[in-house]
Amino acid sequence: MSLAHRIIPCLDTDGERVVKGVQFVNLRDAGDPAALAARYNIEGADELVVLDIAASRDHRPTFLETIRRVAAELAIPLTAGGGVATVDEGRAILRAGADKLTVNTAAIRHPELLTALAAEFGSQAVVLAIDAKRVGDHWEAFVRGGSVPTGLDAVAWAHKGVECGAGEILVTSMDRDGMRSGFDCALTAAISRVVNVPVIASGGADTPETFLEVFREGRADAALAASIFHDRIQGLGELKRYLGEHSISVRQSG
Amino acid sequence: MNIALVEYGAGNLPSVERALTRLGVESSRASTPEALADCDALILPGVGHFGALMRSLAERSLVKPLHDAVASGVPLLGICLGLQAMFASSDEAIGDAGLALFPQNVSALPPTDRLPHMGWNQLRRVRPSALLEGVPQDAYFYFAHSYAALDAGEAGVALCDHSAPFVAVLEQGSIFATQFHPEKSGPVGAQVLSNFVRRAGSKQ
């Protein structure tokens, strides 16, 4: 009996429609978020993440409506985010039906935002998202959808983010994002070693073996993927059966 | 039957409402002493901070009506922080009084395992449970918390282990509570809510 490793489908949206790209560019339409949410809820996803990757102020009401539509389909937890910069914006996302919110760019500029969000909603509702790219012998955190380097060491930032109040880390390897070349286990393990909160690995998901690796070598508590699930390259039930057969604790579904 | 969700600003209230709707169960929201006094069963949802929850209840003058409802045998289901609020005190808000339906303290989980305890975990049943009727022994439920009741005496009917053994399901007379979120726990969570509703209905 132990905490199950989570499998988390991710819906990257432009606020309204699910989009997908490779290494954060070349976006194309991949469907209706509520329809995909309904499907993953039935197929045994452990949680769902919905991100507004456009994150423009003008589209915020549209994204909140998307969260409401997605939440209505789910009997599992929902995490949402994209461009959250204030406690009020965080509250709007949680009120719309999310259980947790992700913070990225704004937290790097103002780490005290994590503290304020945790004080208001509890650490369990605050997920620090980090987009990390290999630079020489370390990983650097990038912001604005992966377009702007920060000069911050991603592992050190994860550690500081947790000290500030983050209750979970969602780390995306920009080198692996959309490449289907396996998760960056070294990155995930490096972060997992320095924090005592759950770590969600993202970027590079492919075969069931890549999930096994990120749970074993990468020491991840959860693994997130988008296109392999959207495009039905990998079924959730089949993936979980494989992991269970390889002694990874998972919640078998269906 | 009038099932009321205690409305004091809890973030998960709409999720609980939706979960009940999916079961075909109608519910109302109770945010005043009058509304609380006029219902057949109560659900106390909760996420966030122990102190903030107790202050919100006090500001809305809901503490006494809650005690009155429990005293008159109205079935009450606490969820997550709603379970913790049933205790006398919590490490999360030292000095703040809880509802004290149980005399023990809610403790900060030791940092032996990763915290918050976030995700799906299984239960260890130690006494017969009405809420878990028909639920497979190995079922997983969704948890998201860093504090927990380590002891509830005879009322603790199922435990969970993460950092320390803690009370996952609590039942005593007409008082029911879960540390996990049944509204976020898929089909088995729906079964737990359905068991509470059926139990509440049979008390009428």
Coordinates of C-alpha atoms in Angstrom, one line a residue, chain A:
Chain A
M1 CA 0.0 0.0 0.0
S2 CA 1.5 3.3 -1.1
L3 CA 0.8 6.5 -2.9
A4 CA 0.2 5.8 -6.6
H5 CA 2.4 7.3 -9.3
R6 CA 0.1 9.6 -11.3
I7 CA -0.4 9.7 -15.1
I8 CA -1.5 13.2 -16.1
P9 CA -2.8 14.1 -19.6
C10 CA -2.2 17.8 -20.3
L11 CA -4.3 20.0 -22.5
D12 CA -2.3 22.9 -23.8
T13 CA -4.9 25.5 -25.0
D14 CA -5.0 28.8 -26.7
G15 CA -7.6 29.6 -24.1
E16 CA -10.4 27.9 -26.0
R17 CA -9.1 25.0 -28.1
V18 CA -6.5 22.4 -27.4
V19 CA -3.3 23.1 -29.5
K20 CA -0.1 21.2 -29.8
G21 CA 3.4 22.0 -31.0
V22 CA 6.9 20.8 -30.9
Q23 CA 9.4 22.5 -28.5
F24 CA 6.8 25.2 -27.8
V25 CA 6.3 26.3 -31.5
N26 CA 4.3 25.3 -34.7
L27 CA 1.0 25.1 -32.9
R28 CA -1.9 23.3 -34.4
D29 CA -5.5 22.5 -33.3
A30 CA -6.0 19.3 -31.4
G31 CA -9.6 19.4 -30.3
D32 CA -12.2 20.5 -27.8
P33 CA -10.9 20.6 -24.2
A34 CA -14.1 19.4 -22.6
A35 CA -14.5 16.5 -25.0
L36 CA -10.9 15.4 -24.3
A37 CA -11.4 15.9 -20.5
A38 CA -14.5 13.6 -20.6
R39 CA -12.5 11.0 -22.4
Y40 CA -9.6 11.0 -20.0
N41 CA -11.9 11.0 -17.0
I42 CA -13.4 7.7 -18.2
E43 CA -10.1 6.2 -19.4
G44 CA -8.5 6.5 -15.9
A45 CA -6.4 9.6 -15.9
D46 CA -5.3 10.4 -12.3
E47 CA -5.5 14.2 -12.8
L48 CA -5.8 16.6 -15.7
V49 CA -3.8 19.7 -16.4
V50 CA -5.2 22.5 -18.6
L51 CA -2.8 25.3 -19.6
D52 CA -3.5 28.6 -21.4
I53 CA -0.3 28.8 -23.4
A54 CA -1.3 32.1 -25.0
A55 CA -2.1 33.6 -21.6
S56 CA -3.2 36.9 -23.0
R57 CA -5.3 39.1 -20.7
D58 CA -7.9 39.5 -23.4
H59 CA -8.5 35.8 -23.6
R60 CA -8.7 35.3 -19.8
P61 CA -12.6 35.2 -19.6
T62 CA -12.5 32.6 -22.5
F63 CA -10.0 30.4 -20.5
L64 CA -12.0 30.6 -17.3
E65 CA -15.0 29.4 -19.3
T66 CA -12.9 26.6 -20.7
I67 CA -11.9 25.6 -17.1
R68 CA -15.6 25.6 -16.1
R69 CA -16.5 23.4 -19.1
V70 CA -13.6 21.0 -18.3
A71 CA -14.3 20.8 -14.6
A72 CA -17.9 19.9 -15.3
E73 CA -16.7 16.7 -17.0
L74 CA -14.3 15.5 -14.3
A75 CA -14.5 13.3 -11.2
I76 CA -10.7 13.7 -10.8
P77 CA -8.5 16.6 -9.8
L78 CA -7.9 19.5 -12.2
T79 CA -4.9 21.8 -12.3
A80 CA -5.0 24.9 -14.5
G81 CA -2.8 27.8 -15.2
G82 CA -1.0 30.0 -17.7
G83 CA -0.1 33.7 -17.1
V84 CA -1.2 33.7 -13.4
A85 CA 0.4 36.8 -11.9
T86 CA -1.8 37.8 -9.0
V87 CA -3.7 36.2 -6.1
D88 CA -6.9 37.5 -7.7
E89 CA -6.1 35.7 -11.0
G90 CA -5.4 32.6 -9.0
R91 CA -8.7 32.8 -7.2
A92 CA -10.6 33.2 -10.5
I93 CA -9.0 30.0 -11.8
L94 CA -9.8 28.0 -8.6
R95 CA -13.4 29.5 -8.5
A96 CA -13.8 28.4 -12.1
G97 CA -13.3 24.8 -10.9
A98 CA -9.6 24.0 -10.7
D99 CA -8.2 22.3 -7.6
K100 CA -4.7 23.6 -8.1
L101 CA -3.1 26.3 -10.2
T102 CA 0.3 26.5 -11.9
V103 CA 2.5 29.6 -11.7
N104 CA 5.5 30.1 -13.9
T105 CA 6.8 33.5 -15.3
A106 CA 5.3 35.7 -12.6
A107 CA 6.8 33.6 -9.8
I108 CA 10.3 34.0 -11.2
R109 CA 9.9 37.7 -11.3
H110 CA 8.2 37.8 -7.9
P111 CA 8.8 34.7 -5.8
E112 CA 6.7 36.2 -3.0
L113 CA 3.7 35.5 -5.3
L114 CA 4.1 31.8 -4.3
T115 CA 4.1 32.8 -0.7
A116 CA 0.9 34.9 -1.1
L117 CA -0.9 32.1 -3.1
A118 CA 0.1 29.5 -0.5
A119 CA -1.1 31.7 2.4
E120 CA -4.5 32.2 0.6
F121 CA -5.2 28.8 -0.9
G122 CA -2.7 26.4 0.8
S123 CA 0.5 25.0 -0.6
Q124 CA -1.4 21.9 -1.9
A125 CA -3.1 24.3 -4.5
V126 CA 0.1 25.9 -5.7
V127 CA 2.1 24.2 -8.5
L128 CA 5.3 25.8 -9.6
A129 CA 5.8 25.2 -13.3
I130 CA 9.4 25.3 -14.5
D131 CA 10.4 25.2 -18.2
A132 CA 14.0 24.0 -18.2
K133 CA 16.6 23.7 -21.0
R134 CA 20.0 22.1 -20.8
V135 CA 22.8 24.7 -21.0
G136 CA 26.3 23.3 -20.6
D137 CA 26.4 21.2 -17.4
H138 CA 23.2 22.5 -15.9
W139 CA 19.6 23.4 -16.7
E140 CA 18.4 26.9 -17.0
A141 CA 14.8 28.1 -16.3
F142 CA 13.1 29.8 -19.2
V143 CA 9.9 32.0 -19.2
R144 CA 7.2 33.3 -21.5
G145 CA 6.4 29.9 -23.0
G146 CA 10.1 29.0 -23.1
S147 CA 11.2 32.0 -25.2
V148 CA 13.1 34.0 -22.6
P149 CA 16.1 32.7 -20.6
T150 CA 16.3 33.8 -17.0
G151 CA 19.8 33.0 -16.0
L152 CA 18.3 31.0 -13.1
D153 CA 19.5 27.4 -12.4
A154 CA 16.3 25.3 -12.7
V155 CA 17.2 23.0 -9.9
A156 CA 18.1 25.9 -7.5
W157 CA 14.9 27.7 -8.5
A158 CA 12.8 24.6 -7.7
H159 CA 14.4 24.5 -4.3
K160 CA 13.7 28.2 -3.7
G161 CA 10.2 27.9 -5.1
V162 CA 9.3 25.3 -2.5
E163 CA 10.8 27.4 0.3
C164 CA 8.5 30.2 -0.9
G165 CA 5.4 28.0 -0.7
A166 CA 5.0 25.9 -3.8
G167 CA 3.4 22.5 -2.9
E168 CA 4.4 20.7 -6.1
I169 CA 6.8 21.1 -9.0
L170 CA 5.9 20.6 -12.7
V171 CA 9.1 20.5 -14.6
T172 CA 9.1 20.5 -18.4
S173 CA 12.2 19.6 -20.3
M174 CA 12.2 22.0 -23.3
D175 CA 14.8 19.9 -25.0
R176 CA 12.4 16.9 -25.0
D177 CA 9.0 18.6 -25.3
G178 CA 7.1 17.0 -28.2
M179 CA 10.1 15.0 -29.3
R180 CA 8.9 11.6 -28.0
S181 CA 12.5 10.8 -27.1
G182 CA 11.9 10.0 -23.4
F183 CA 11.7 12.2 -20.4
D184 CA 14.8 14.0 -19.1
C185 CA 15.3 11.7 -16.2
A186 CA 18.5 13.5 -15.0
L187 CA 16.7 16.8 -14.8
T188 CA 13.7 15.3 -12.9
A189 CA 15.9 13.4 -10.5
A190 CA 18.1 16.4 -9.8
I191 CA 15.0 18.4 -8.8
S192 CA 13.4 15.5 -7.0
R193 CA 16.6 15.2 -4.8
V194 CA 16.5 18.8 -3.6
V195 CA 12.7 19.2 -2.8
N196 CA 10.4 17.3 -0.5
V197 CA 7.2 18.1 -2.5
P198 CA 5.8 15.9 -5.3
V199 CA 7.5 16.4 -8.7
I200 CA 5.6 16.0 -12.0
A201 CA 7.8 15.2 -15.0
S202 CA 6.9 16.6 -18.4
G203 CA 8.4 16.6 -21.9
G204 CA 9.5 13.7 -24.0
A205 CA 6.8 11.1 -23.1
D206 CA 6.7 8.2 -25.6
T207 CA 6.5 4.4 -24.9
P208 CA 5.5 2.8 -21.6
E209 CA 9.3 2.2 -21.0
T210 CA 9.9 6.0 -21.0
F211 CA 7.3 6.3 -18.1
L212 CA 9.0 3.4 -16.3
E213 CA 12.3 5.2 -16.6
V214 CA 11.0 8.6 -15.3
F215 CA 9.5 6.9 -12.3
R216 CA 12.6 4.8 -11.5
E217 CA 15.6 6.8 -12.6
G218 CA 13.9 10.2 -12.7
R219 CA 12.3 9.7 -9.3
A220 CA 9.2 11.4 -10.5
D221 CA 5.9 11.2 -8.5
A222 CA 3.8 11.9 -11.6
A223 CA 4.3 12.0 -15.4
L224 CA 2.6 14.3 -17.8
A225 CA 2.0 13.9 -21.5
A226 CA -0.1 15.4 -24.2
S227 CA 0.1 14.3 -27.8
I228 CA 0.7 10.6 -27.2
F229 CA -2.7 10.5 -25.4
H230 CA -4.6 13.0 -27.6
D231 CA -3.5 11.0 -30.7
R232 CA -4.3 7.7 -29.1
I233 CA -0.7 6.5 -29.6
Q234 CA -0.7 5.4 -26.0
G235 CA -3.8 4.2 -24.1
L236 CA -4.0 5.1 -20.4
G237 CA -5.2 1.7 -19.2
E238 CA -2.5 -0.2 -21.2
L239 CA 0.2 2.1 -19.9
K240 CA -0.9 1.6 -16.3
R241 CA -1.1 -2.2 -16.7
Y242 CA 2.5 -2.1 -18.0
L243 CA 3.7 0.0 -15.1
G244 CA 1.9 -2.2 -12.6
E245 CA 3.5 -5.3 -14.1
H246 CA 6.9 -3.6 -13.5
S247 CA 6.2 -3.0 -9.8
I248 CA 5.3 0.7 -10.1
S249 CA 2.4 1.6 -7.8
V250 CA -0.4 2.9 -10.0
R251 CA -4.2 3.2 -9.7
Q252 CA -5.5 0.7 -12.2
S253 CA -8.5 2.0 -14.0
G254 CA -11.6 0.6 -15.7

